[in-house]
Amino acid sequence: MSYPRRSALAAALAGAALLLTSLPASPAAAAPLRPVASVGAAAAAPAPVTTKPAVPKPLRDPRNIGVLVNKTHPLKPKSYVPKGHVRVQGQRLRAEPAAALKKMMRDAKASGARLVTVSGYRSYSTQKSLFARYTRAYGATYAARISARPGYSEHQTGLTMDVGAASGACRLGACLGNTKAGRWVAKNAWKYGYIVRYPKGQEKVAGYTYEPWHLRYVGVKISTAMKKGKIPTLEHYYGQVKRR
Ligand SMILES: [Zn+2]
């Protein structure tokens, strides 16, 4: 197999193990697992990280702020009730996420994006009646795309809040993502330890359609790692899906 001549920079980078790059493919990219670099872009951006951080094991204890809850990872036990809660505009959360949310709402307001809380902690039995209501209204298949079965809802952890715009626009609607409030949340929630848990285009992975209002508290350590690593969902973070 013959390789095209490498540029001086590509040759210099070759020593640094495998380079992952989002640069457009060049003729030099024809051979797999070889560094690709174009002088301008490579000079402007730092060399990509060559080793991926170890993938953490999914946390299953709902007392842990990093717990993974989805359609294949129910709460353990399914009847879990968090200890203590704080109300934020009448909606319940555990103390740590409540403090973070209050700060986030203050900062959002200062930026001109007024947020309100829509739905926080929901017990197993509340979720049970909610899921039954959705099933009656939409049928079981669609109900499962938009709502969790009892024992499988992040709302039951006390770490999750559905938020909305103070104007009431696009309440629990995908169009919230296009409002000032929705855009502010998508851009800034991570700074407060929250993630938009069901991002656009991740239904197959996260299990639910796009929900720009559903904010899950994971703590700033995880939210920052996800932001910096461009990790779209908690499933990706916990290695439930192959990372790109
Ligand atoms: Zn929600």
PDB file of N, CA and C in Angstrom, residues 142 145-146 163-165 168-183 185-186 196 198-201 203 208-214:
ATOM      1  N   TYR A 142     -48.044   5.670  21.408  1.00  0.00           N
ATOM      2  CA  TYR A 142     -47.644   7.076  21.472  1.00  0.00           C
ATOM      3  C   TYR A 142     -47.426   7.520  22.911  1.00  0.00           C
ATOM      4  N   ARG A 145     -43.996   7.055  23.958  1.00  0.00           N
ATOM      5  CA  ARG A 145     -42.984   7.936  23.357  1.00  0.00           C
ATOM      6  C   ARG A 145     -42.881   9.262  24.109  1.00  0.00           C
ATOM      7  N   ILE A 146     -43.957   9.639  24.749  1.00  0.00           N
ATOM      8  CA  ILE A 146     -43.966  10.954  25.395  1.00  0.00           C
ATOM      9  C   ILE A 146     -44.015  10.894  26.914  1.00  0.00           C
ATOM     10  N   VAL A 163     -39.583  22.904  32.788  1.00  0.00           N
ATOM     11  CA  VAL A 163     -39.679  24.358  32.902  1.00  0.00           C
ATOM     12  C   VAL A 163     -40.396  24.926  31.681  1.00  0.00           C
ATOM     13  N   GLY A 164     -40.820  26.148  31.800  1.00  0.00           N
ATOM     14  CA  GLY A 164     -41.481  26.812  30.689  1.00  0.00           C
ATOM     15  C   GLY A 164     -41.113  28.278  30.659  1.00  0.00           C
ATOM     16  N   ALA A 165     -41.561  28.956  29.621  1.00  0.00           N
ATOM     17  CA  ALA A 165     -41.378  30.401  29.537  1.00  0.00           C
ATOM     18  C   ALA A 165     -42.458  31.057  30.388  1.00  0.00           C
ATOM     19  N   GLY A 168     -45.823  31.656  29.012  1.00  0.00           N
ATOM     20  CA  GLY A 168     -46.712  30.517  28.770  1.00  0.00           C
ATOM     21  C   GLY A 168     -46.589  29.993  27.346  1.00  0.00           C
ATOM     22  N   ALA A 169     -45.765  30.645  26.544  1.00  0.00           N
ATOM     23  CA  ALA A 169     -45.619  30.227  25.143  1.00  0.00           C
ATOM     24  C   ALA A 169     -45.017  28.824  25.054  1.00  0.00           C
ATOM     25  N   CYS A 170     -45.572  28.011  24.172  1.00  0.00           N
ATOM     26  CA  CYS A 170     -45.024  26.674  23.879  1.00  0.00           C
ATOM     27  C   CYS A 170     -44.866  25.818  25.127  1.00  0.00           C
ATOM     28  N   ARG A 171     -45.821  25.876  26.013  1.00  0.00           N
ATOM     29  CA  ARG A 171     -45.749  25.099  27.259  1.00  0.00           C
ATOM     30  C   ARG A 171     -45.720  23.609  26.926  1.00  0.00           C
ATOM     31  N   LEU A 172     -44.673  22.926  27.390  1.00  0.00           N
ATOM     32  CA  LEU A 172     -44.466  21.500  27.117  1.00  0.00           C
ATOM     33  C   LEU A 172     -44.565  21.193  25.614  1.00  0.00           C
ATOM     34  N   GLY A 173     -44.104  22.124  24.819  1.00  0.00           N
ATOM     35  CA  GLY A 173     -44.105  21.925  23.369  1.00  0.00           C
ATOM     36  C   GLY A 173     -42.701  22.050  22.804  1.00  0.00           C
ATOM     37  N   ALA A 174     -42.460  21.353  21.702  1.00  0.00           N
ATOM     38  CA  ALA A 174     -41.127  21.375  21.086  1.00  0.00           C
ATOM     39  C   ALA A 174     -40.724  22.799  20.691  1.00  0.00           C
ATOM     40  N   CYS A 175     -41.731  23.634  20.384  1.00  0.00           N
ATOM     41  CA  CYS A 175     -41.407  25.004  19.961  1.00  0.00           C
ATOM     42  C   CYS A 175     -40.812  25.840  21.090  1.00  0.00           C
ATOM     43  N   LEU A 176     -40.872  25.327  22.328  1.00  0.00           N
ATOM     44  CA  LEU A 176     -40.213  26.043  23.424  1.00  0.00           C
ATOM     45  C   LEU A 176     -38.732  26.260  23.089  1.00  0.00           C
ATOM     46  N   GLY A 177     -38.158  25.299  22.379  1.00  0.00           N
ATOM     47  CA  GLY A 177     -36.742  25.385  22.004  1.00  0.00           C
ATOM     48  C   GLY A 177     -36.413  26.607  21.162  1.00  0.00           C
ATOM     49  N   ASN A 178     -37.434  27.183  20.522  1.00  0.00           N
ATOM     50  CA  ASN A 178     -37.198  28.368  19.684  1.00  0.00           C
ATOM     51  C   ASN A 178     -37.512  29.671  20.402  1.00  0.00           C
ATOM     52  N   THR A 179     -37.982  29.575  21.638  1.00  0.00           N
ATOM     53  CA  THR A 179     -38.275  30.804  22.380  1.00  0.00           C
ATOM     54  C   THR A 179     -37.000  31.273  23.077  1.00  0.00           C
ATOM     55  N   LYS A 180     -37.045  32.500  23.558  1.00  0.00           N
ATOM     56  CA  LYS A 180     -35.885  33.041  24.262  1.00  0.00           C
ATOM     57  C   LYS A 180     -35.551  32.171  25.475  1.00  0.00           C
ATOM     58  N   ALA A 181     -36.611  31.782  26.199  1.00  0.00           N
ATOM     59  CA  ALA A 181     -36.417  30.952  27.394  1.00  0.00           C
ATOM     60  C   ALA A 181     -35.779  29.605  27.026  1.00  0.00           C
ATOM     61  N   GLY A 182     -36.316  28.977  25.988  1.00  0.00           N
ATOM     62  CA  GLY A 182     -35.804  27.668  25.574  1.00  0.00           C
ATOM     63  C   GLY A 182     -34.358  27.738  25.097  1.00  0.00           C
ATOM     64  N   ARG A 183     -34.056  28.781  24.367  1.00  0.00           N
ATOM     65  CA  ARG A 183     -32.676  28.927  23.872  1.00  0.00           C
ATOM     66  C   ARG A 183     -31.716  29.197  25.016  1.00  0.00           C
ATOM     67  N   VAL A 185     -32.038  28.217  28.100  1.00  0.00           N
ATOM     68  CA  VAL A 185     -31.884  26.961  28.849  1.00  0.00           C
ATOM     69  C   VAL A 185     -30.920  26.013  28.125  1.00  0.00           C
ATOM     70  N   ALA A 186     -31.119  25.866  26.808  1.00  0.00           N
ATOM     71  CA  ALA A 186     -30.271  24.949  26.043  1.00  0.00           C
ATOM     72  C   ALA A 186     -28.805  25.364  26.121  1.00  0.00           C
ATOM     73  N   VAL A 196     -30.485  19.194  29.251  1.00  0.00           N
ATOM     74  CA  VAL A 196     -31.739  18.973  28.515  1.00  0.00           C
ATOM     75  C   VAL A 196     -31.698  17.484  28.192  1.00  0.00           C
ATOM     76  N   TYR A 198     -33.697  15.177  26.921  1.00  0.00           N
ATOM     77  CA  TYR A 198     -34.164  14.557  25.676  1.00  0.00           C
ATOM     78  C   TYR A 198     -33.964  15.517  24.516  1.00  0.00           C
ATOM     79  N   PRO A 199     -32.731  15.570  24.023  1.00  0.00           N
ATOM     80  CA  PRO A 199     -32.443  16.534  22.954  1.00  0.00           C
ATOM     81  C   PRO A 199     -33.033  16.100  21.610  1.00  0.00           C
ATOM     82  N   LYS A 200     -33.030  17.041  20.709  1.00  0.00           N
ATOM     83  CA  LYS A 200     -33.558  16.784  19.372  1.00  0.00           C
ATOM     84  C   LYS A 200     -32.758  15.665  18.700  1.00  0.00           C
ATOM     85  N   GLY A 201     -33.455  14.757  18.042  1.00  0.00           N
ATOM     86  CA  GLY A 201     -32.766  13.716  17.263  1.00  0.00           C
ATOM     87  C   GLY A 201     -32.216  12.561  18.078  1.00  0.00           C
ATOM     88  N   GLU A 203     -34.215  10.450  20.108  1.00  0.00           N
ATOM     89  CA  GLU A 203     -35.307   9.620  20.632  1.00  0.00           C
ATOM     90  C   GLU A 203     -34.910   8.150  20.721  1.00  0.00           C
ATOM     91  N   TYR A 208     -37.263   9.156  24.346  1.00  0.00           N
ATOM     92  CA  TYR A 208     -38.402  10.072  24.251  1.00  0.00           C
ATOM     93  C   TYR A 208     -38.176  11.122  23.172  1.00  0.00           C
ATOM     94  N   THR A 209     -39.289  11.643  22.676  1.00  0.00           N
ATOM     95  CA  THR A 209     -39.199  12.705  21.678  1.00  0.00           C
ATOM     96  C   THR A 209     -38.549  13.944  22.312  1.00  0.00           C
ATOM     97  N   TYR A 210     -38.160  14.862  21.478  1.00  0.00           N
ATOM     98  CA  TYR A 210     -37.493  16.102  21.898  1.00  0.00           C
ATOM     99  C   TYR A 210     -38.302  16.840  22.959  1.00  0.00           C
ATOM    100  N   GLU A 211     -37.662  17.106  24.094  1.00  0.00           N
ATOM    101  CA  GLU A 211     -38.335  17.819  25.185  1.00  0.00           C
ATOM    102  C   GLU A 211     -37.439  18.943  25.690  1.00  0.00           C
ATOM    103  N   PRO A 212     -37.508  20.100  25.054  1.00  0.00           N
ATOM    104  CA  PRO A 212     -36.620  21.195  25.477  1.00  0.00           C
ATOM    105  C   PRO A 212     -36.915  21.707  26.884  1.00  0.00           C
ATOM    106  N   TRP A 213     -38.027  21.238  27.471  1.00  0.00           N
ATOM    107  CA  TRP A 213     -38.434  21.713  28.802  1.00  0.00           C
ATOM    108  C   TRP A 213     -37.978  20.798  29.928  1.00  0.00           C
ATOM    109  N   HIS A 214     -37.604  19.571  29.616  1.00  0.00           N
ATOM    110  CA  HIS A 214     -37.328  18.573  30.654  1.00  0.00           C
ATOM    111  C   HIS A 214     -35.848  18.656  31.073  1.00  0.00           C
TER     112      HIS A 214
END
